Amino acid sequence: MAGPSPVSPLAPDHFASLPAVPGIRLAAGAAGIRYPGRTDVMVIELAAGTAAAGVFTRSLTAAAPVRWDRQVIASGRARAVVVNSGNANAFTGADGERVVARTARVAADTLGCAAEEVLVASTGVVGELLPVERLVAVLPLLFDSVSGDAWADAAQAIMTTDTYPKAATRQVLIGGVPVTINGIAKGAGMIAPDMATMLAFLATDAALPPVLLQELLSEAVARSFNAITIDGDTSTNDTALLFATGAAAHPPVNTADDPRLEDFRTGLAQVAAELAQMIVRDGEGATRFVTITVTGAETDQAAKRLACTVANSPLVKTAIAGADPNWGRIVAALGRAGERIDADALTIRIGGTLVAAHGGPVPAYDEAPVAAHMQGRTIDIAIDAGIGFGAATVWTCDLTHGYIDINADYRS
Amino acid sequence: MAGPSPVSPLAPDHFASLPAVPGIRLAAGAAGIRYPGRTDVMVIELAAGTAAAGVFTRSLTAAAPVRWDRQVIASGRARAVVVNSGNANAFTGADGERVVARTARVAADTLGCAAEEVLVASTGVVGELLPVERLVAVLPLLFDSVSGDAWADAAQAIMTTDTYPKAATRQVLIGGVPVTINGIAKGAGMIAPDMATMLAFLATDAALPPVLLQELLSEAVARSFNAITIDGDTSTNDTALLFATGAAAHPPVNTADDPRLEDFRTGLAQVAAELAQMIVRDGEGATRFVTITVTGAETDQAAKRLACTVANSPLVKTAIAGADPNWGRIVAALGRAGERIDADALTIRIGGTLVAAHGGPVPAYDEAPVAAHMQGRTIDIAIDAGIGFGAATVWTCDLTHGYIDINADYRS
């Protein structure tokens, strides 16, 4: 293993300080899952009655913990989360199922709840059996040492190839009563040699029924964790969980269209988007953060597919790495996205400057501001497909030698 | 511009020597389209009565020459081809249409045919107007110097970032009468800074009606040029043309299921596959040639999509670059391909060795032959999806620092 990578040049300039969320306590420790002495386990204890929602990878080869968690989340309630790095427990067959069940069992026995109330998340190498006894050996001590102030430790503990911890928080009002929304996440490239996956854990002291919580989470994820792409690869373990402990004494809110939820919805969207953008900013080898906005598509879904095709194009990503305003590559990516566009009405703006319109380049556009924009850390590409009213925003990063360095290394 | 790149380590060890095809004459020259003194134009003169078929990019932002050629091919006949590099004449609006019309007009006047019998193909920078007068100025001299023996010159002339010329030939029998099938192609990464696109020109002296010719070409392209991927990017200009001059005196053959066509069909498939594989072997930065075979999918189409998702995965491609038999990344790619797989019945073989089966790794498989295979130039990955009888083979290459070097350079 190489030493720790230098912090991404796109890292935020400070780490958000997360307040406690009543009903949530966390702890982190080292179980030696893959490497001795490395922090590789994080646990969350959830107060009795906590509502739980989750969004998971759509992969057909989803890992054992994802399949377990889907069942837990279906009940809408959870009492604990056990997260490990170093081993994804993915493509591990029936043995992998037993590892998850055993982990949940030990956590449940420790806390005095049901195994079916324990969520499990794993990240790491695919196709190797997780040494579960090492994992469960540390659980009693960890659950004994949980604290409401351990968010920074927790964010640090779930890092794998991440070069900085990712955390975000908002205080919002529900019916005039303040509630907190905290989130931590890990990311970097997907299914990287030793570590994989996007994991996000969000928590609030709001009192929201599980069905409503799920609706709010799904909505937020669609415009955050599902609107980012580093290399187009989706992990077997991607997981975003949201917990609502109900400790806050706000008036009851039971439907998604309740206007008193607006501030919460906005805050949740912001926490999720901030974490998602931090993941992109820590993409393997990333040197530029890219926002791709598509408007004028047939539907929002079409807009997202167009934006993702541009975002995942190796030629667009390498052009951005080279500070090259090569909009021809953007046109080519749009043309193969499989969504309707009007080539004659299509417009492309880079850093706000219109570079292509009316089926061709904008005659004699001023290249100086575009060139200056491309040299920056933050690149904005705005596309109008000229067809309809569908819109979407996707965040990505450039494709550099750093990505190859990280991913073409020998696994062992 | 940097100097010429060293020849790909995956290049064939010799250049095929192409015989003349009665009815086909070619020539190459320099028009200064983008750089002075560089060979950038190639022309083909086709004997009167030549049948023509074509398969083109599916891009919705297809370049002007592609749109023109679709009309010509619809007639089933052609008398000439004009090919230029240095400028793709793509996303150039109405001006681009005029460039193509003018090119065809001058070629037609030179040869004494109709403009609608002239095919045009372009490769190069997108979104810049092609300096058509420079192009047409050289056409009379080029058409005056065409020769049946100029296949090697022609293959050389259409190279852009290609590091070696691509040519293949077969002699086959139709009803006992020998006919020749020649082909030349250019490839490398798609929409690269100065040059773009897969172009292939195939010709035979067989006498085949246009509808049948089109059927045979479409069939061959599906398993050759449409079964390769370097970076998943499709060009605005991709074009494969097949000409049949009818000079050979074989018995008439008019339907695709005529058994006398079997040898021709096999030969055409081989020429196309050989050229397609040469394109992959010259992929930007490629150091390993990868064959991905998927069986057991729901349909052939599903198999192809599964194979392409694996082939285009940056994580799979970088693992191959690093000689890492990281089949976990293959599992992850299969899981997100959007096609049915049976995770418990799925098998993965690398270099013939079974590494994954029954929903997990093969216990204690011998890693030595797999590691040795991964160190080679030619990598074989065989996947069975465990669902049905659909099968497909796709060829690709690894993703290396060389790709980034080539594509992250400044355009100008």
GROMACS .gro file of N, CA and C in nm, chain A residues 128-242:
model
  345
  128GLU      N    1  -1.419  -1.125  -0.146
  128GLU     CA    2  -1.344  -1.193  -0.040
  128GLU      C    3  -1.431  -1.199   0.084
  129LEU      N    4  -1.423  -1.311   0.155
  129LEU     CA    5  -1.507  -1.328   0.272
  129LEU      C    6  -1.460  -1.236   0.384
  130LEU      N    7  -1.555  -1.165   0.443
  130LEU     CA    8  -1.523  -1.072   0.551
  130LEU      C    9  -1.493  -1.151   0.679
  131PRO      N   10  -1.382  -1.123   0.746
  131PRO     CA   11  -1.348  -1.194   0.871
  131PRO      C   12  -1.437  -1.144   0.984
  132VAL      N   13  -1.557  -1.201   0.992
  132VAL     CA   14  -1.661  -1.142   1.076
  132VAL      C   15  -1.630  -1.146   1.224
  133GLU      N   16  -1.554  -1.248   1.266
  133GLU     CA   17  -1.527  -1.255   1.410
  133GLU      C   18  -1.443  -1.136   1.457
  134ARG      N   19  -1.352  -1.092   1.370
  134ARG     CA   20  -1.274  -0.972   1.407
  134ARG      C   21  -1.366  -0.851   1.421
  135LEU      N   22  -1.464  -0.845   1.330
  135LEU     CA   23  -1.556  -0.731   1.333
  135LEU      C   24  -1.642  -0.733   1.459
  136VAL      N   25  -1.705  -0.848   1.485
  136VAL     CA   26  -1.800  -0.849   1.597
  136VAL      C   27  -1.728  -0.839   1.732
  137ALA      N   28  -1.599  -0.875   1.734
  137ALA     CA   29  -1.525  -0.869   1.861
  137ALA      C   30  -1.518  -0.726   1.915
  138VAL      N   31  -1.518  -0.627   1.827
  138VAL     CA   32  -1.503  -0.489   1.875
  138VAL      C   33  -1.638  -0.422   1.902
  139LEU      N   34  -1.747  -0.486   1.864
  139LEU     CA   35  -1.876  -0.416   1.873
  139LEU      C   36  -1.918  -0.382   2.017
  140PRO      N   37  -1.904  -0.476   2.114
  140PRO     CA   38  -1.948  -0.441   2.249
  140PRO      C   39  -1.877  -0.316   2.303
  141LEU      N   40  -1.744  -0.310   2.283
  141LEU     CA   41  -1.669  -0.195   2.332
  141LEU      C   42  -1.712  -0.067   2.259
  142LEU      N   43  -1.732  -0.079   2.128
  142LEU     CA   44  -1.771   0.041   2.052
  142LEU      C   45  -1.907   0.092   2.097
  143PHE      N   46  -2.004   0.001   2.108
  143PHE     CA   47  -2.138   0.047   2.149
  143PHE      C   48  -2.137   0.099   2.294
  144ASP      N   49  -2.035   0.058   2.369
  144ASP     CA   50  -2.022   0.106   2.505
  144ASP      C   51  -1.963   0.247   2.510
  145SER      N   52  -1.899   0.287   2.401
  145SER     CA   53  -1.828   0.415   2.403
  145SER      C   54  -1.892   0.520   2.312
  146VAL      N   55  -2.014   0.495   2.266
  146VAL     CA   56  -2.077   0.590   2.174
  146VAL      C   57  -2.100   0.726   2.241
  147SER      N   58  -2.099   0.829   2.157
  147SER     CA   59  -2.114   0.965   2.208
  147SER      C   60  -2.184   1.050   2.103
  148GLY      N   61  -2.261   1.146   2.146
  148GLY     CA   62  -2.330   1.237   2.053
  148GLY      C   63  -2.237   1.334   1.984
  149ASP      N   64  -2.115   1.342   2.032
  149ASP     CA   65  -2.020   1.440   1.979
  149ASP      C   66  -1.918   1.378   1.885
  150ALA      N   67  -1.939   1.253   1.846
  150ALA     CA   68  -1.834   1.182   1.772
  150ALA      C   69  -1.851   1.190   1.620
  151TRP      N   70  -1.924   1.288   1.572
  151TRP     CA   71  -1.948   1.296   1.428
  151TRP      C   72  -1.818   1.308   1.348
  152ALA      N   73  -1.725   1.391   1.398
  152ALA     CA   74  -1.599   1.409   1.324
  152ALA      C   75  -1.521   1.277   1.319
  153ASP      N   76  -1.517   1.207   1.433
  153ASP     CA   77  -1.452   1.076   1.436
  153ASP      C   78  -1.519   0.981   1.337
  154ALA      N   79  -1.650   0.984   1.336
  154ALA     CA   80  -1.724   0.893   1.249
  154ALA      C   81  -1.695   0.923   1.102
  155ALA      N   82  -1.693   1.052   1.067
  155ALA     CA   83  -1.666   1.091   0.928
  155ALA      C   84  -1.526   1.047   0.888
  156GLN      N   85  -1.435   1.056   0.981
  156GLN     CA   86  -1.297   1.015   0.957
  156GLN      C   87  -1.290   0.862   0.941
  157ALA      N   88  -1.365   0.792   1.023
  157ALA     CA   89  -1.355   0.646   1.027
  157ALA      C   90  -1.402   0.580   0.899
  158ILE      N   91  -1.498   0.640   0.831
  158ILE     CA   92  -1.551   0.575   0.710
  158ILE      C   93  -1.472   0.610   0.585
  159MET      N   94  -1.369   0.693   0.597
  159MET     CA   95  -1.286   0.726   0.481
  159MET      C   96  -1.211   0.602   0.430
  160THR      N   97  -1.197   0.593   0.299
  160THR     CA   98  -1.112   0.486   0.242
  160THR      C   99  -1.007   0.554   0.155
  161THR      N  100  -1.031   0.562   0.022
  161THR     CA  101  -0.937   0.643  -0.057
  161THR      C  102  -0.969   0.792  -0.047
  162ASP      N  103  -1.074   0.827   0.025
  162ASP     CA  104  -1.105   0.968   0.048
  162ASP      C  105  -0.982   1.039   0.103
  163THR      N  106  -0.960   1.161   0.057
  163THR     CA  107  -0.844   1.236   0.109
  163THR      C  108  -0.884   1.335   0.217
  164TYR      N  109  -1.015   1.349   0.242
  164TYR     CA  110  -1.059   1.434   0.353
  164TYR      C  111  -1.197   1.385   0.399
  165PRO      N  112  -1.230   1.405   0.528
  165PRO     CA  113  -1.362   1.363   0.576
  165PRO      C  114  -1.471   1.456   0.522
  166LYS      N  115  -1.591   1.400   0.507
  166LYS     CA  116  -1.701   1.474   0.445
  166LYS      C  117  -1.817   1.485   0.543
  167ALA      N  118  -1.852   1.606   0.577
  167ALA     CA  119  -1.959   1.629   0.672
  167ALA      C  120  -2.031   1.757   0.637
  168ALA      N  121  -2.161   1.762   0.666
  168ALA     CA  122  -2.240   1.882   0.640
  168ALA      C  123  -2.352   1.888   0.742
  169THR      N  124  -2.399   2.006   0.771
  169THR     CA  125  -2.507   2.020   0.868
  169THR      C  126  -2.592   2.143   0.837
  170ARG      N  127  -2.717   2.138   0.874
  170ARG     CA  128  -2.806   2.253   0.864
  170ARG      C  129  -2.897   2.253   0.986
  171GLN      N  130  -2.932   2.372   1.032
  171GLN     CA  131  -3.040   2.383   1.128
  171GLN      C  132  -3.159   2.442   1.054
  172VAL      N  133  -3.272   2.378   1.067
  172VAL     CA  134  -3.393   2.424   0.995
  172VAL      C  135  -3.508   2.431   1.094
  173LEU      N  136  -3.618   2.486   1.048
  173LEU     CA  137  -3.736   2.498   1.134
  173LEU      C  138  -3.850   2.412   1.079
  174ILE      N  139  -3.917   2.342   1.172
  174ILE     CA  140  -4.043   2.277   1.135
  174ILE      C  141  -4.149   2.336   1.226
  175GLY      N  142  -4.243   2.407   1.168
  175GLY     CA  143  -4.344   2.473   1.249
  175GLY      C  144  -4.283   2.564   1.354
  176GLY      N  145  -4.174   2.631   1.321
  176GLY     CA  146  -4.109   2.724   1.412
  176GLY      C  147  -4.012   2.661   1.510
  177VAL      N  148  -4.007   2.529   1.514
  177VAL     CA  149  -3.919   2.460   1.609
  177VAL      C  150  -3.788   2.420   1.539
  178PRO      N  151  -3.674   2.457   1.596
  178PRO     CA  152  -3.548   2.421   1.529
  178PRO      C  153  -3.519   2.272   1.536
  179VAL      N  154  -3.476   2.217   1.424
  179VAL     CA  155  -3.427   2.079   1.421
  179VAL      C  156  -3.293   2.079   1.346
  180THR      N  157  -3.215   1.977   1.371
  180THR     CA  158  -3.082   1.967   1.310
  180THR      C  159  -3.083   1.856   1.205
  181ILE      N  160  -3.010   1.878   1.097
  181ILE     CA  161  -2.986   1.771   0.999
  181ILE      C  162  -2.835   1.759   0.983
  182ASN      N  163  -2.780   1.645   1.018
  182ASN     CA  164  -2.638   1.617   1.002
  182ASN      C  165  -2.618   1.512   0.893
  183GLY      N  166  -2.503   1.517   0.829
  183GLY     CA  167  -2.470   1.411   0.734
  183GLY      C  168  -2.320   1.391   0.725
  184ILE      N  169  -2.281   1.265   0.710
  184ILE     CA  170  -2.142   1.234   0.678
  184ILE      C  171  -2.143   1.137   0.559
  185ALA      N  172  -2.034   1.136   0.485
  185ALA     CA  173  -2.030   1.050   0.367
  185ALA      C  174  -1.887   1.012   0.335
  186LYS      N  175  -1.875   0.906   0.259
  186LYS     CA  176  -1.747   0.870   0.199
  186LYS      C  177  -1.768   0.843   0.051
  187GLY      N  178  -1.663   0.859  -0.026
  187GLY     CA  179  -1.683   0.838  -0.170
  187GLY      C  180  -1.559   0.792  -0.238
  188ALA      N  181  -1.502   0.878  -0.319
  188ALA     CA  182  -1.390   0.846  -0.407
  188ALA      C  183  -1.438   0.751  -0.515
  189GLY      N  184  -1.348   0.704  -0.598
  189GLY     CA  185  -1.386   0.616  -0.710
  189GLY      C  186  -1.461   0.495  -0.658
  190MET      N  187  -1.536   0.434  -0.746
  190MET     CA  188  -1.619   0.321  -0.705
  190MET      C  189  -1.536   0.193  -0.717
  191ILE      N  190  -1.560   0.099  -0.626
  191ILE     CA  191  -1.498  -0.034  -0.636
  191ILE      C  192  -1.347  -0.024  -0.656
  192ALA      N  193  -1.288   0.072  -0.593
  192ALA     CA  194  -1.143   0.082  -0.601
  192ALA      C  195  -1.082  -0.040  -0.534
  193PRO      N  196  -0.955  -0.064  -0.558
  193PRO     CA  197  -0.895  -0.191  -0.516
  193PRO      C  198  -0.932  -0.233  -0.374
  194ASP      N  199  -0.904  -0.148  -0.278
  194ASP     CA  200  -0.922  -0.188  -0.140
  194ASP      C  201  -1.047  -0.133  -0.078
  195MET      N  202  -1.113  -0.050  -0.145
  195MET     CA  203  -1.219   0.025  -0.081
  195MET      C  204  -1.313   0.068  -0.191
  196ALA      N  205  -1.438   0.078  -0.160
  196ALA     CA  206  -1.534   0.099  -0.265
  196ALA      C  207  -1.640   0.194  -0.218
  197THR      N  208  -1.726   0.232  -0.310
  197THR     CA  209  -1.858   0.267  -0.265
  197THR      C  210  -1.876   0.407  -0.212
  198MET      N  211  -1.996   0.457  -0.241
  198MET     CA  212  -2.046   0.577  -0.178
  198MET      C  213  -2.131   0.536  -0.059
  199LEU      N  214  -2.098   0.583   0.058
  199LEU     CA  215  -2.182   0.561   0.176
  199LEU      C  216  -2.217   0.697   0.235
  200ALA      N  217  -2.341   0.716   0.274
  200ALA     CA  218  -2.381   0.841   0.339
  200ALA      C  219  -2.476   0.809   0.454
  201PHE      N  220  -2.454   0.876   0.564
  201PHE     CA  221  -2.538   0.859   0.682
  201PHE      C  222  -2.587   0.996   0.724
  202LEU      N  223  -2.719   1.013   0.720
  202LEU     CA  224  -2.779   1.141   0.756
  202LEU      C  225  -2.871   1.120   0.875
  203ALA      N  226  -2.880   1.219   0.961
  203ALA     CA  227  -2.965   1.204   1.079
  203ALA      C  228  -3.024   1.337   1.119
  204THR      N  229  -3.144   1.331   1.172
  204THR     CA  230  -3.212   1.450   1.220
  204THR      C  231  -3.290   1.415   1.346
  205ASP      N  232  -3.315   1.516   1.427
  205ASP     CA  233  -3.400   1.496   1.544
  205ASP      C  234  -3.546   1.526   1.512
  206ALA      N  235  -3.577   1.553   1.387
  206ALA     CA  236  -3.717   1.574   1.349
  206ALA      C  237  -3.797   1.447   1.376
  207ALA      N  238  -3.928   1.466   1.393
  207ALA     CA  239  -4.018   1.352   1.414
  207ALA      C  240  -4.099   1.333   1.287
  208LEU      N  241  -4.058   1.236   1.208
  208LEU     CA  242  -4.122   1.216   1.077
  208LEU      C  243  -4.151   1.068   1.059
  209PRO      N  244  -4.271   1.035   1.016
  209PRO     CA  245  -4.304   0.894   0.997
  209PRO      C  246  -4.218   0.833   0.885
  210PRO      N  247  -4.189   0.704   0.895
  210PRO     CA  248  -4.097   0.640   0.800
  210PRO      C  249  -4.132   0.660   0.653
  211VAL      N  250  -4.258   0.649   0.618
  211VAL     CA  251  -4.296   0.662   0.477
  211VAL      C  252  -4.261   0.800   0.424
  212LEU      N  253  -4.290   0.901   0.505
  212LEU     CA  254  -4.259   1.038   0.467
  212LEU      C  255  -4.107   1.058   0.460
  213LEU      N  256  -4.037   1.001   0.557
  213LEU     CA  257  -3.891   1.012   0.560
  213LEU      C  258  -3.829   0.954   0.433
  214GLN      N  259  -3.883   0.838   0.392
  214GLN     CA  260  -3.833   0.773   0.271
  214GLN      C  261  -3.856   0.862   0.150
  215GLU      N  262  -3.972   0.922   0.144
  215GLU     CA  263  -4.005   1.010   0.031
  215GLU      C  264  -3.907   1.128   0.026
  216LEU      N  265  -3.881   1.186   0.142
  216LEU     CA  266  -3.791   1.302   0.146
  216LEU      C  267  -3.648   1.261   0.109
  217LEU      N  268  -3.606   1.145   0.156
  217LEU     CA  269  -3.470   1.099   0.125
  217LEU      C  270  -3.455   1.070  -0.024
  218SER      N  271  -3.553   0.999  -0.080
  218SER     CA  272  -3.545   0.963  -0.223
  218SER      C  273  -3.534   1.089  -0.308
  219GLU      N  274  -3.614   1.188  -0.271
  219GLU     CA  275  -3.615   1.315  -0.343
  219GLU      C  276  -3.476   1.383  -0.333
  220ALA      N  277  -3.422   1.384  -0.214
  220ALA     CA  278  -3.292   1.451  -0.194
  220ALA      C  279  -3.179   1.374  -0.265
  221VAL      N  280  -3.186   1.242  -0.261
  221VAL     CA  281  -3.080   1.160  -0.323
  221VAL      C  282  -3.078   1.178  -0.474
  222ALA      N  283  -3.198   1.188  -0.534
  222ALA     CA  284  -3.206   1.203  -0.680
  222ALA      C  285  -3.127   1.325  -0.728
  223ARG      N  286  -3.128   1.429  -0.647
  223ARG     CA  287  -3.059   1.553  -0.688
  223ARG      C  288  -2.924   1.571  -0.621
  224SER      N  289  -2.875   1.466  -0.558
  224SER     CA  290  -2.744   1.479  -0.493
  224SER      C  291  -2.658   1.356  -0.524
  225PHE      N  292  -2.673   1.251  -0.443
  225PHE     CA  293  -2.587   1.134  -0.463
  225PHE      C  294  -2.613   1.065  -0.597
  226ASN      N  295  -2.733   1.078  -0.649
  226ASN     CA  296  -2.761   1.021  -0.780
  226ASN      C  297  -2.742   1.122  -0.893
  227ALA      N  298  -2.683   1.235  -0.864
  227ALA     CA  299  -2.656   1.335  -0.969
  227ALA      C  300  -2.507   1.363  -0.977
  228ILE      N  301  -2.428   1.268  -0.927
  228ILE     CA  302  -2.282   1.282  -0.937
  228ILE      C  303  -2.225   1.160  -1.006
  229THR      N  304  -2.114   1.180  -1.071
  229THR     CA  305  -2.047   1.068  -1.135
  229THR      C  306  -1.899   1.097  -1.141
  230ILE      N  307  -1.821   0.998  -1.104
  230ILE     CA  308  -1.676   1.014  -1.115
  230ILE      C  309  -1.628   0.938  -1.238
  231ASP      N  310  -1.667   0.813  -1.249
  231ASP     CA  311  -1.621   0.736  -1.365
  231ASP      C  312  -1.732   0.652  -1.426
  232GLY      N  313  -1.855   0.676  -1.385
  232GLY     CA  314  -1.965   0.602  -1.444
  232GLY      C  315  -1.983   0.465  -1.383
  233ASP      N  316  -1.891   0.425  -1.298
  233ASP     CA  317  -1.903   0.294  -1.235
  233ASP      C  318  -1.988   0.305  -1.109
  234THR      N  319  -2.084   0.215  -1.097
  234THR     CA  320  -2.173   0.212  -0.982
  234THR      C  321  -2.127   0.099  -0.892
  235SER      N  322  -2.125   0.125  -0.763
  235SER     CA  323  -2.075   0.024  -0.671
  235SER      C  324  -2.182  -0.077  -0.636
  236THR      N  325  -2.137  -0.193  -0.591
  236THR     CA  326  -2.224  -0.297  -0.539
  236THR      C  327  -2.277  -0.263  -0.400
  237ASN      N  328  -2.225  -0.157  -0.338
  237ASN     CA  329  -2.253  -0.130  -0.197
  237ASN      C  330  -2.311   0.008  -0.169
  238ASP      N  331  -2.334   0.089  -0.272
  238ASP     CA  332  -2.379   0.227  -0.248
  238ASP      C  333  -2.502   0.230  -0.157
  239THR      N  334  -2.494   0.313  -0.055
  239THR     CA  335  -2.599   0.318   0.046
  239THR      C  336  -2.610   0.460   0.100
  240ALA      N  337  -2.732   0.512   0.107
  240ALA     CA  338  -2.758   0.638   0.177
  240ALA      C  339  -2.871   0.613   0.276
  241LEU      N  340  -2.844   0.641   0.402
  241LEU     CA  341  -2.944   0.617   0.507
  241LEU      C  342  -2.979   0.750   0.574
  242LEU      N  343  -3.106   0.763   0.612
  242LEU     CA  344  -3.151   0.883   0.684
  242LEU      C  345  -3.230   0.839   0.806
   0.00000   0.00000   0.00000
